[in-house]
Amino acid sequence: MANPLFDALFQPLEQRDSCFLLTQDGQEITGRAFLAMAARYAHTLRTCGVAPGDRIAVQVHKSPEALALYCAAVMTGTVFLPLNTSYTAAEIAYFLGDATPAVFICDPQQAPKLATIAAQFGATMLTLDGAGRGSLADQANNQPDTAPVTACAGDALAAILYTSGTTGRSKGAMLTQHNLLSNAFALAEEWRFSADDILLHALPIFHTHGLFVASHVCLISGATMIFLPGFDTTQVLHFLPQATVMMGVPTFYTRLLDEEGFSEQATAHMRLFVSGSAPLLAETHAAFAARTGHAILERYGMTETNMNTSNPYETARKPGTVGRPLQGVEVFVTDPATGAHLPQGAIGMIEVRGPNVFKGYWNMPEKTREELRENGFFITGDLGRYDEDGYLSIVGRQKDLIISGGYNVYPKEVELILDEQPGVLESAVVGVPHPDFGEAVLGILVPRPGQSPDPAAIDTALRTSLARFKQPKALVMMEKLPRNRMGKVQKAELRAAFSKHFQ
Ligand code: MCA
Ligand code: AMP
């Protein structure tokens, strides 16, 4: 038995003496060197006693070494569990407690804070910093440059990615080798990737967009990546002339449009700009086309499903739509109450079925049953509508979700903490328009009678429990929250009332 994901994505690097990753400091890492690094990490993981199916939790800065660690997880048949670098110790404790990884790798600077948590849940702790240094690298140094690849079936788990939940508890989406591989093939073909492509990679690699969509299409097509540690406008403009393709969240594109030097000339050599993870405003699409002559290609996906739809490569890309279903993926708009398929033009729940759809939520069989139908359709929580040409638009969300700069925030998780703060009777958290992040988190507090909550103290308290991107960008006070007759807080009313707060 082979290891399908390794064989298709990483094995070809063995023959590659040319540059696979170009780093911000000008280092060129060949395919062969990358694979040798991954092999050394695979040996190190095995020395720690990992067995196929064990989880490898990773909270490290983006680097070629971090990507090689993912490759090592695939090689050893273990389950890669990447974690946002801005998660706090309290958040990490939840993930380690839920996923019980055999190994936890974190930044050396965070190690003193996280060591007791790792020990509490029985994980061996190793460290890796953004420059590739740490105990993982130290132990890997003495290991051989080749390693056996663990055989596994296509439906073996390759990764668990946590997505926030409506109740405030994050859910671990279990993704199989076949889920990831089928999507990599579909996207590489849809977007015409080839070994001639050079992708400007400025996304984080702890989420689907940067780790799977961007890296996998490059790996499967033999393309090269300019592997930047994050999105910095100056660096992106510096490296853009060497690239042929860029992928990003809408904030990347609005930030580029704010730069005078970003012009038709600066992008003339580019083949493709792809956007996803959050709605790309039709006006951003139009401004980008007017400035550069490029029509951004918007696509739609989720952690649970990888990518579902894409605007076409050859024919018209329609602003405000996310295009058509990918090859092999069924995407229907259904009646949210009955699940019945709705005709073209009607608005309803988007449901997805295909080889890309995940296996379920880790340790949450009931949640899995609620969202994944027996017939294989996943109920996305996104509301959509097909137009007469078969292009899907996302018109809203049934799930109470905020997408800020491409990161998801579930209001409940923030409200639970705000409600505990001194002087706060209750709270509501909503997403409102923001010029940079698209949507921003706004916290609305109702003070206890005769008390006045201290926003500065609340801000400090939030820093210890919530990742920075989840924290409200502003806190406002209200005497009481608007509620309907059933007592439900009217979030639409709050969103409308505060829609100009950040404008
Ligand atoms: C950083 N901050 C944020 C965000 N990012 N706040 C809200 N939303 C954010 N997205 C905080 C910082 O901690 C900082 O806090 C302050 O806001 C300003 O930070 P700034 O330096 O401007 O931010 P940045 O470091 O430049 O990051 C912005 C970013 C980044 C480049 C847009 O958020 C990013 O890379 N987003 C991409 C997310 C992504 O890959 N999503 C894909 C998920 P302070 O200064 O106060 O400490 S996968 C997915 O959604 C599905 C599957 C799909 O379809 O792809
Ligand atoms: P995540 O939970 O991080 O996987 O985010 C998935 C959610 O991001 C989807 O359910 C959508 O609500 C949203 N999303 C992804 N791509 C797009 C897009 N192109 N337009 C609008 N929303 C999107």
PDB file of N, CA, C and O in Angstrom, residues 64-134:
ATOM      1  N   PRO A  64       9.952  27.630   5.696  1.00  0.00           N
ATOM      2  CA  PRO A  64      10.101  26.380   4.938  1.00  0.00           C
ATOM      3  C   PRO A  64      10.144  25.174   5.872  1.00  0.00           C
ATOM      4  O   PRO A  64       9.619  24.107   5.558  1.00  0.00           O
ATOM      5  N   GLU A  65      10.748  25.370   7.071  1.00  0.00           N
ATOM      6  CA  GLU A  65      10.841  24.265   8.024  1.00  0.00           C
ATOM      7  C   GLU A  65       9.450  23.848   8.500  1.00  0.00           C
ATOM      8  O   GLU A  65       9.172  22.657   8.689  1.00  0.00           O
ATOM      9  N   ALA A  66       8.553  24.838   8.678  1.00  0.00           N
ATOM     10  CA  ALA A  66       7.191  24.522   9.127  1.00  0.00           C
ATOM     11  C   ALA A  66       6.466  23.699   8.061  1.00  0.00           C
ATOM     12  O   ALA A  66       5.720  22.775   8.372  1.00  0.00           O
ATOM     13  N   LEU A  67       6.711  24.029   6.795  1.00  0.00           N
ATOM     14  CA  LEU A  67       6.081  23.257   5.710  1.00  0.00           C
ATOM     15  C   LEU A  67       6.686  21.853   5.645  1.00  0.00           C
ATOM     16  O   LEU A  67       5.979  20.876   5.395  1.00  0.00           O
ATOM     17  N   ALA A  68       7.988  21.768   5.904  1.00  0.00           N
ATOM     18  CA  ALA A  68       8.642  20.444   5.911  1.00  0.00           C
ATOM     19  C   ALA A  68       8.089  19.577   7.048  1.00  0.00           C
ATOM     20  O   ALA A  68       8.004  18.354   6.931  1.00  0.00           O
ATOM     21  N   LEU A  69       7.700  20.221   8.130  1.00  0.00           N
ATOM     22  CA  LEU A  69       7.107  19.495   9.257  1.00  0.00           C
ATOM     23  C   LEU A  69       5.771  18.879   8.829  1.00  0.00           C
ATOM     24  O   LEU A  69       5.442  17.746   9.203  1.00  0.00           O
ATOM     25  N   TYR A  70       5.022  19.635   8.036  1.00  0.00           N
ATOM     26  CA  TYR A  70       3.761  19.080   7.495  1.00  0.00           C
ATOM     27  C   TYR A  70       4.077  17.855   6.635  1.00  0.00           C
ATOM     28  O   TYR A  70       3.437  16.810   6.748  1.00  0.00           O
ATOM     29  N   CYS A  71       5.095  17.984   5.796  1.00  0.00           N
ATOM     30  CA  CYS A  71       5.501  16.864   4.939  1.00  0.00           C
ATOM     31  C   CYS A  71       5.904  15.657   5.798  1.00  0.00           C
ATOM     32  O   CYS A  71       5.542  14.514   5.492  1.00  0.00           O
ATOM     33  N   ALA A  72       6.591  15.929   6.909  1.00  0.00           N
ATOM     34  CA  ALA A  72       7.027  14.843   7.807  1.00  0.00           C
ATOM     35  C   ALA A  72       5.817  14.139   8.411  1.00  0.00           C
ATOM     36  O   ALA A  72       5.818  12.912   8.578  1.00  0.00           O
ATOM     37  N   ALA A  73       4.778  14.918   8.721  1.00  0.00           N
ATOM     38  CA  ALA A  73       3.562  14.318   9.279  1.00  0.00           C
ATOM     39  C   ALA A  73       2.941  13.379   8.242  1.00  0.00           C
ATOM     40  O   ALA A  73       2.518  12.267   8.564  1.00  0.00           O
ATOM     41  N   VAL A  74       2.911  13.825   6.980  1.00  0.00           N
ATOM     42  CA  VAL A  74       2.347  12.974   5.918  1.00  0.00           C
ATOM     43  C   VAL A  74       3.192  11.698   5.784  1.00  0.00           C
ATOM     44  O   VAL A  74       2.675  10.590   5.684  1.00  0.00           O
ATOM     45  N   MET A  75       4.524  11.880   5.819  1.00  0.00           N
ATOM     46  CA  MET A  75       5.434  10.726   5.663  1.00  0.00           C
ATOM     47  C   MET A  75       5.230   9.672   6.742  1.00  0.00           C
ATOM     48  O   MET A  75       5.388   8.477   6.498  1.00  0.00           O
ATOM     49  N   THR A  76       4.912  10.139   7.957  1.00  0.00           N
ATOM     50  CA  THR A  76       4.803   9.211   9.090  1.00  0.00           C
ATOM     51  C   THR A  76       3.369   8.724   9.291  1.00  0.00           C
ATOM     52  O   THR A  76       3.085   8.051  10.284  1.00  0.00           O
ATOM     53  N   GLY A  77       2.472   9.113   8.402  1.00  0.00           N
ATOM     54  CA  GLY A  77       1.079   8.668   8.523  1.00  0.00           C
ATOM     55  C   GLY A  77       0.381   9.242   9.743  1.00  0.00           C
ATOM     56  O   GLY A  77      -0.612   8.691  10.227  1.00  0.00           O
ATOM     57  N   THR A  78       0.918  10.353  10.245  1.00  0.00           N
ATOM     58  CA  THR A  78       0.291  10.983  11.412  1.00  0.00           C
ATOM     59  C   THR A  78      -0.649  12.098  10.948  1.00  0.00           C
ATOM     60  O   THR A  78      -0.715  12.418   9.768  1.00  0.00           O
ATOM     61  N   VAL A  79      -1.365  12.682  11.895  1.00  0.00           N
ATOM     62  CA  VAL A  79      -2.416  13.642  11.563  1.00  0.00           C
ATOM     63  C   VAL A  79      -1.933  15.043  11.932  1.00  0.00           C
ATOM     64  O   VAL A  79      -1.701  15.332  13.111  1.00  0.00           O
ATOM     65  N   PHE A  80      -1.763  15.875  10.920  1.00  0.00           N
ATOM     66  CA  PHE A  80      -1.211  17.215  11.133  1.00  0.00           C
ATOM     67  C   PHE A  80      -2.299  18.115  11.716  1.00  0.00           C
ATOM     68  O   PHE A  80      -3.415  18.171  11.206  1.00  0.00           O
ATOM     69  N   LEU A  81      -1.941  18.853  12.770  1.00  0.00           N
ATOM     70  CA  LEU A  81      -2.922  19.719  13.429  1.00  0.00           C
ATOM     71  C   LEU A  81      -2.314  21.117  13.594  1.00  0.00           C
ATOM     72  O   LEU A  81      -1.657  21.398  14.598  1.00  0.00           O
ATOM     73  N   PRO A  82      -2.463  21.968  12.562  1.00  0.00           N
ATOM     74  CA  PRO A  82      -1.849  23.292  12.639  1.00  0.00           C
ATOM     75  C   PRO A  82      -2.702  24.257  13.459  1.00  0.00           C
ATOM     76  O   PRO A  82      -3.935  24.181  13.413  1.00  0.00           O
ATOM     77  N   LEU A  83      -2.036  25.144  14.198  1.00  0.00           N
ATOM     78  CA  LEU A  83      -2.758  26.076  15.080  1.00  0.00           C
ATOM     79  C   LEU A  83      -2.309  27.502  14.811  1.00  0.00           C
ATOM     80  O   LEU A  83      -1.100  27.768  14.659  1.00  0.00           O
ATOM     81  N   ASN A  84      -3.275  28.400  14.769  1.00  0.00           N
ATOM     82  CA  ASN A  84      -3.012  29.821  14.546  1.00  0.00           C
ATOM     83  C   ASN A  84      -1.979  30.330  15.563  1.00  0.00           C
ATOM     84  O   ASN A  84      -2.107  30.064  16.772  1.00  0.00           O
ATOM     85  N   THR A  85      -0.981  31.057  15.082  1.00  0.00           N
ATOM     86  CA  THR A  85       0.090  31.520  15.980  1.00  0.00           C
ATOM     87  C   THR A  85      -0.422  32.542  16.994  1.00  0.00           C
ATOM     88  O   THR A  85       0.254  32.811  17.977  1.00  0.00           O
ATOM     89  N   SER A  86      -1.591  33.115  16.749  1.00  0.00           N
ATOM     90  CA  SER A  86      -2.056  34.094  17.737  1.00  0.00           C
ATOM     91  C   SER A  86      -2.939  33.473  18.825  1.00  0.00           C
ATOM     92  O   SER A  86      -3.406  34.181  19.710  1.00  0.00           O
ATOM     93  N   TYR A  87      -3.153  32.161  18.792  1.00  0.00           N
ATOM     94  CA  TYR A  87      -3.930  31.561  19.875  1.00  0.00           C
ATOM     95  C   TYR A  87      -3.194  31.713  21.206  1.00  0.00           C
ATOM     96  O   TYR A  87      -1.988  31.544  21.294  1.00  0.00           O
ATOM     97  N   THR A  88      -3.979  31.983  22.251  1.00  0.00           N
ATOM     98  CA  THR A  88      -3.421  32.151  23.595  1.00  0.00           C
ATOM     99  C   THR A  88      -3.240  30.776  24.256  1.00  0.00           C
ATOM    100  O   THR A  88      -3.755  29.765  23.762  1.00  0.00           O
ATOM    101  N   ALA A  89      -2.565  30.784  25.406  1.00  0.00           N
ATOM    102  CA  ALA A  89      -2.344  29.521  26.141  1.00  0.00           C
ATOM    103  C   ALA A  89      -3.686  28.876  26.485  1.00  0.00           C
ATOM    104  O   ALA A  89      -3.834  27.642  26.413  1.00  0.00           O
ATOM    105  N   ALA A  90      -4.687  29.696  26.824  1.00  0.00           N
ATOM    106  CA  ALA A  90      -6.002  29.138  27.183  1.00  0.00           C
ATOM    107  C   ALA A  90      -6.605  28.416  25.981  1.00  0.00           C
ATOM    108  O   ALA A  90      -7.190  27.333  26.123  1.00  0.00           O
ATOM    109  N   GLU A  91      -6.455  29.002  24.806  1.00  0.00           N
ATOM    110  CA  GLU A  91      -6.998  28.363  23.597  1.00  0.00           C
ATOM    111  C   GLU A  91      -6.231  27.083  23.270  1.00  0.00           C
ATOM    112  O   GLU A  91      -6.815  26.057  22.909  1.00  0.00           O
ATOM    113  N   ILE A  92      -4.903  27.149  23.409  1.00  0.00           N
ATOM    114  CA  ILE A  92      -4.075  25.966  23.129  1.00  0.00           C
ATOM    115  C   ILE A  92      -4.460  24.807  24.058  1.00  0.00           C
ATOM    116  O   ILE A  92      -4.522  23.647  23.637  1.00  0.00           O
ATOM    117  N   ALA A  93      -4.739  25.135  25.314  1.00  0.00           N
ATOM    118  CA  ALA A  93      -5.112  24.078  26.273  1.00  0.00           C
ATOM    119  C   ALA A  93      -6.351  23.343  25.772  1.00  0.00           C
ATOM    120  O   ALA A  93      -6.445  22.111  25.886  1.00  0.00           O
ATOM    121  N   TYR A  94      -7.301  24.070  25.203  1.00  0.00           N
ATOM    122  CA  TYR A  94      -8.509  23.413  24.690  1.00  0.00           C
ATOM    123  C   TYR A  94      -8.158  22.444  23.548  1.00  0.00           C
ATOM    124  O   TYR A  94      -8.590  21.293  23.532  1.00  0.00           O
ATOM    125  N   PHE A  95      -7.335  22.928  22.601  1.00  0.00           N
ATOM    126  CA  PHE A  95      -7.019  22.089  21.436  1.00  0.00           C
ATOM    127  C   PHE A  95      -6.231  20.839  21.849  1.00  0.00           C
ATOM    128  O   PHE A  95      -6.502  19.743  21.364  1.00  0.00           O
ATOM    129  N   LEU A  96      -5.259  21.028  22.749  1.00  0.00           N
ATOM    130  CA  LEU A  96      -4.460  19.860  23.163  1.00  0.00           C
ATOM    131  C   LEU A  96      -5.312  18.881  23.962  1.00  0.00           C
ATOM    132  O   LEU A  96      -5.181  17.663  23.827  1.00  0.00           O
ATOM    133  N   GLY A  97      -6.217  19.430  24.759  1.00  0.00           N
ATOM    134  CA  GLY A  97      -7.105  18.571  25.553  1.00  0.00           C
ATOM    135  C   GLY A  97      -8.043  17.792  24.655  1.00  0.00           C
ATOM    136  O   GLY A  97      -8.346  16.620  24.912  1.00  0.00           O
ATOM    137  N   ASP A  98      -8.511  18.421  23.595  1.00  0.00           N
ATOM    138  CA  ASP A  98      -9.483  17.773  22.715  1.00  0.00           C
ATOM    139  C   ASP A  98      -8.816  16.763  21.780  1.00  0.00           C
ATOM    140  O   ASP A  98      -9.324  15.670  21.569  1.00  0.00           O
ATOM    141  N   ALA A  99      -7.678  17.152  21.232  1.00  0.00           N
ATOM    142  CA  ALA A  99      -7.049  16.308  20.197  1.00  0.00           C
ATOM    143  C   ALA A  99      -6.007  15.339  20.756  1.00  0.00           C
ATOM    144  O   ALA A  99      -5.584  14.422  20.060  1.00  0.00           O
ATOM    145  N   THR A 100      -5.588  15.546  22.012  1.00  0.00           N
ATOM    146  CA  THR A 100      -4.550  14.727  22.672  1.00  0.00           C
ATOM    147  C   THR A 100      -3.425  14.304  21.702  1.00  0.00           C
ATOM    148  O   THR A 100      -3.235  13.115  21.431  1.00  0.00           O
ATOM    149  N   PRO A 101      -2.688  15.283  21.185  1.00  0.00           N
ATOM    150  CA  PRO A 101      -1.603  14.939  20.257  1.00  0.00           C
ATOM    151  C   PRO A 101      -0.464  14.220  20.966  1.00  0.00           C
ATOM    152  O   PRO A 101      -0.251  14.407  22.167  1.00  0.00           O
ATOM    153  N   ALA A 102       0.269  13.410  20.202  1.00  0.00           N
ATOM    154  CA  ALA A 102       1.439  12.731  20.761  1.00  0.00           C
ATOM    155  C   ALA A 102       2.587  13.726  20.900  1.00  0.00           C
ATOM    156  O   ALA A 102       3.409  13.628  21.816  1.00  0.00           O
ATOM    157  N   VAL A 103       2.651  14.672  19.946  1.00  0.00           N
ATOM    158  CA  VAL A 103       3.732  15.668  19.947  1.00  0.00           C
ATOM    159  C   VAL A 103       3.119  17.048  19.756  1.00  0.00           C
ATOM    160  O   VAL A 103       2.166  17.203  18.992  1.00  0.00           O
ATOM    161  N   PHE A 104       3.680  18.032  20.456  1.00  0.00           N
ATOM    162  CA  PHE A 104       3.258  19.423  20.275  1.00  0.00           C
ATOM    163  C   PHE A 104       4.508  20.248  19.985  1.00  0.00           C
ATOM    164  O   PHE A 104       5.460  20.225  20.754  1.00  0.00           O
ATOM    165  N   ILE A 105       4.498  20.949  18.862  1.00  0.00           N
ATOM    166  CA  ILE A 105       5.667  21.751  18.480  1.00  0.00           C
ATOM    167  C   ILE A 105       5.259  23.223  18.513  1.00  0.00           C
ATOM    168  O   ILE A 105       4.275  23.614  17.867  1.00  0.00           O
ATOM    169  N   CYS A 106       6.016  24.025  19.258  1.00  0.00           N
ATOM    170  CA  CYS A 106       5.661  25.443  19.379  1.00  0.00           C
ATOM    171  C   CYS A 106       6.921  26.303  19.259  1.00  0.00           C
ATOM    172  O   CYS A 106       8.040  25.788  19.200  1.00  0.00           O
ATOM    173  N   ASP A 107       6.716  27.608  19.234  1.00  0.00           N
ATOM    174  CA  ASP A 107       7.838  28.531  19.168  1.00  0.00           C
ATOM    175  C   ASP A 107       8.609  28.485  20.493  1.00  0.00           C
ATOM    176  O   ASP A 107       7.985  28.427  21.561  1.00  0.00           O
ATOM    177  N   PRO A 108       9.950  28.541  20.441  1.00  0.00           N
ATOM    178  CA  PRO A 108      10.717  28.460  21.696  1.00  0.00           C
ATOM    179  C   PRO A 108      10.303  29.539  22.709  1.00  0.00           C
ATOM    180  O   PRO A 108      10.305  29.295  23.917  1.00  0.00           O
ATOM    181  N   GLN A 109       9.909  30.708  22.201  1.00  0.00           N
ATOM    182  CA  GLN A 109       9.524  31.793  23.121  1.00  0.00           C
ATOM    183  C   GLN A 109       8.256  31.453  23.901  1.00  0.00           C
ATOM    184  O   GLN A 109       8.039  31.962  24.996  1.00  0.00           O
ATOM    185  N   GLN A 110       7.402  30.659  23.314  1.00  0.00           N
ATOM    186  CA  GLN A 110       6.145  30.304  23.979  1.00  0.00           C
ATOM    187  C   GLN A 110       6.307  29.070  24.873  1.00  0.00           C
ATOM    188  O   GLN A 110       5.412  28.755  25.667  1.00  0.00           O
ATOM    189  N   ALA A 111       7.444  28.366  24.698  1.00  0.00           N
ATOM    190  CA  ALA A 111       7.615  27.073  25.371  1.00  0.00           C
ATOM    191  C   ALA A 111       7.417  27.135  26.893  1.00  0.00           C
ATOM    192  O   ALA A 111       6.712  26.285  27.451  1.00  0.00           O
ATOM    193  N   PRO A 112       8.009  28.145  27.592  1.00  0.00           N
ATOM    194  CA  PRO A 112       7.836  28.148  29.047  1.00  0.00           C
ATOM    195  C   PRO A 112       6.353  28.204  29.446  1.00  0.00           C
ATOM    196  O   PRO A 112       5.937  27.547  30.404  1.00  0.00           O
ATOM    197  N   LYS A 113       5.566  28.962  28.672  1.00  0.00           N
ATOM    198  CA  LYS A 113       4.150  29.134  28.986  1.00  0.00           C
ATOM    199  C   LYS A 113       3.331  27.872  28.658  1.00  0.00           C
ATOM    200  O   LYS A 113       2.326  27.596  29.297  1.00  0.00           O
ATOM    201  N   LEU A 114       3.796  27.135  27.641  1.00  0.00           N
ATOM    202  CA  LEU A 114       2.969  26.036  27.133  1.00  0.00           C
ATOM    203  C   LEU A 114       3.415  24.654  27.614  1.00  0.00           C
ATOM    204  O   LEU A 114       2.698  23.674  27.422  1.00  0.00           O
ATOM    205  N   ALA A 115       4.602  24.596  28.261  1.00  0.00           N
ATOM    206  CA  ALA A 115       5.161  23.285  28.649  1.00  0.00           C
ATOM    207  C   ALA A 115       4.220  22.535  29.586  1.00  0.00           C
ATOM    208  O   ALA A 115       4.001  21.321  29.436  1.00  0.00           O
ATOM    209  N   THR A 116       3.649  23.233  30.561  1.00  0.00           N
ATOM    210  CA  THR A 116       2.792  22.521  31.526  1.00  0.00           C
ATOM    211  C   THR A 116       1.521  22.013  30.846  1.00  0.00           C
ATOM    212  O   THR A 116       1.006  20.953  31.195  1.00  0.00           O
ATOM    213  N   ILE A 117       1.041  22.795  29.869  1.00  0.00           N
ATOM    214  CA  ILE A 117      -0.179  22.360  29.161  1.00  0.00           C
ATOM    215  C   ILE A 117       0.120  21.096  28.356  1.00  0.00           C
ATOM    216  O   ILE A 117      -0.643  20.127  28.372  1.00  0.00           O
ATOM    217  N   ALA A 118       1.263  21.110  27.648  1.00  0.00           N
ATOM    218  CA  ALA A 118       1.649  19.928  26.864  1.00  0.00           C
ATOM    219  C   ALA A 118       1.775  18.715  27.791  1.00  0.00           C
ATOM    220  O   ALA A 118       1.266  17.625  27.477  1.00  0.00           O
ATOM    221  N   ALA A 119       2.430  18.927  28.934  1.00  0.00           N
ATOM    222  CA  ALA A 119       2.642  17.815  29.875  1.00  0.00           C
ATOM    223  C   ALA A 119       1.294  17.306  30.413  1.00  0.00           C
ATOM    224  O   ALA A 119       1.070  16.096  30.515  1.00  0.00           O
ATOM    225  N   GLN A 120       0.407  18.241  30.711  1.00  0.00           N
ATOM    226  CA  GLN A 120      -0.909  17.871  31.260  1.00  0.00           C
ATOM    227  C   GLN A 120      -1.655  16.898  30.335  1.00  0.00           C
ATOM    228  O   GLN A 120      -2.340  16.001  30.790  1.00  0.00           O
ATOM    229  N   PHE A 121      -1.485  17.114  29.024  1.00  0.00           N
ATOM    230  CA  PHE A 121      -2.218  16.262  28.079  1.00  0.00           C
ATOM    231  C   PHE A 121      -1.332  15.180  27.447  1.00  0.00           C
ATOM    232  O   PHE A 121      -1.700  14.547  26.462  1.00  0.00           O
ATOM    233  N   GLY A 122      -0.155  15.001  28.018  1.00  0.00           N
ATOM    234  CA  GLY A 122       0.697  13.871  27.630  1.00  0.00           C
ATOM    235  C   GLY A 122       1.397  14.037  26.290  1.00  0.00           C
ATOM    236  O   GLY A 122       1.771  13.038  25.661  1.00  0.00           O
ATOM    237  N   ALA A 123       1.569  15.277  25.831  1.00  0.00           N
ATOM    238  CA  ALA A 123       2.247  15.490  24.545  1.00  0.00           C
ATOM    239  C   ALA A 123       3.731  15.759  24.767  1.00  0.00           C
ATOM    240  O   ALA A 123       4.100  16.525  25.663  1.00  0.00           O
ATOM    241  N   THR A 124       4.580  15.160  23.939  1.00  0.00           N
ATOM    242  CA  THR A 124       6.006  15.489  23.957  1.00  0.00           C
ATOM    243  C   THR A 124       6.152  16.860  23.301  1.00  0.00           C
ATOM    244  O   THR A 124       5.608  17.079  22.223  1.00  0.00           O
ATOM    245  N   MET A 125       6.886  17.773  23.938  1.00  0.00           N
ATOM    246  CA  MET A 125       7.003  19.105  23.362  1.00  0.00           C
ATOM    247  C   MET A 125       8.350  19.305  22.673  1.00  0.00           C
ATOM    248  O   MET A 125       9.390  18.943  23.208  1.00  0.00           O
ATOM    249  N   LEU A 126       8.293  19.876  21.477  1.00  0.00           N
ATOM    250  CA  LEU A 126       9.497  20.268  20.744  1.00  0.00           C
ATOM    251  C   LEU A 126       9.307  21.717  20.329  1.00  0.00           C
ATOM    252  O   LEU A 126       8.186  22.236  20.360  1.00  0.00           O
ATOM    253  N   THR A 127      10.409  22.378  19.915  1.00  0.00           N
ATOM    254  CA  THR A 127      10.273  23.783  19.521  1.00  0.00           C
ATOM    255  C   THR A 127      10.858  24.026  18.132  1.00  0.00           C
ATOM    256  O   THR A 127      11.748  23.308  17.660  1.00  0.00           O
ATOM    257  N   LEU A 128      10.312  25.079  17.487  1.00  0.00           N
ATOM    258  CA  LEU A 128      10.780  25.481  16.158  1.00  0.00           C
ATOM    259  C   LEU A 128      10.462  26.958  16.002  1.00  0.00           C
ATOM    260  O   LEU A 128       9.300  27.356  16.144  1.00  0.00           O
ATOM    261  N   ASP A 129      11.482  27.763  15.720  1.00  0.00           N
ATOM    262  CA  ASP A 129      11.181  29.195  15.542  1.00  0.00           C
ATOM    263  C   ASP A 129      11.077  29.550  14.055  1.00  0.00           C
ATOM    264  O   ASP A 129      11.262  28.691  13.179  1.00  0.00           O
ATOM    265  N   GLY A 130      10.809  30.824  13.784  1.00  0.00           N
ATOM    266  CA  GLY A 130      10.578  31.251  12.407  1.00  0.00           C
ATOM    267  C   GLY A 130      11.805  31.124  11.518  1.00  0.00           C
ATOM    268  O   GLY A 130      11.699  31.141  10.286  1.00  0.00           O
ATOM    269  N   ALA A 131      12.999  30.982  12.166  1.00  0.00           N
ATOM    270  CA  ALA A 131      14.227  30.821  11.380  1.00  0.00           C
ATOM    271  C   ALA A 131      14.620  29.350  11.294  1.00  0.00           C
ATOM    272  O   ALA A 131      15.726  29.016  10.843  1.00  0.00           O
ATOM    273  N   GLY A 132      13.746  28.469  11.766  1.00  0.00           N
ATOM    274  CA  GLY A 132      14.010  27.033  11.650  1.00  0.00           C
ATOM    275  C   GLY A 132      14.876  26.485  12.774  1.00  0.00           C
ATOM    276  O   GLY A 132      15.376  25.364  12.673  1.00  0.00           O
ATOM    277  N   ARG A 133      15.036  27.264  13.863  1.00  0.00           N
ATOM    278  CA  ARG A 133      15.849  26.787  14.981  1.00  0.00           C
ATOM    279  C   ARG A 133      14.956  26.284  16.110  1.00  0.00           C
ATOM    280  O   ARG A 133      13.803  26.683  16.205  1.00  0.00           O
ATOM    281  N   GLY A 134      15.543  25.459  16.992  1.00  0.00           N
ATOM    282  CA  GLY A 134      14.786  24.951  18.130  1.00  0.00           C
ATOM    283  C   GLY A 134      15.100  23.496  18.354  1.00  0.00           C
ATOM    284  O   GLY A 134      15.927  22.906  17.640  1.00  0.00           O
TER     285      GLY A 134
END
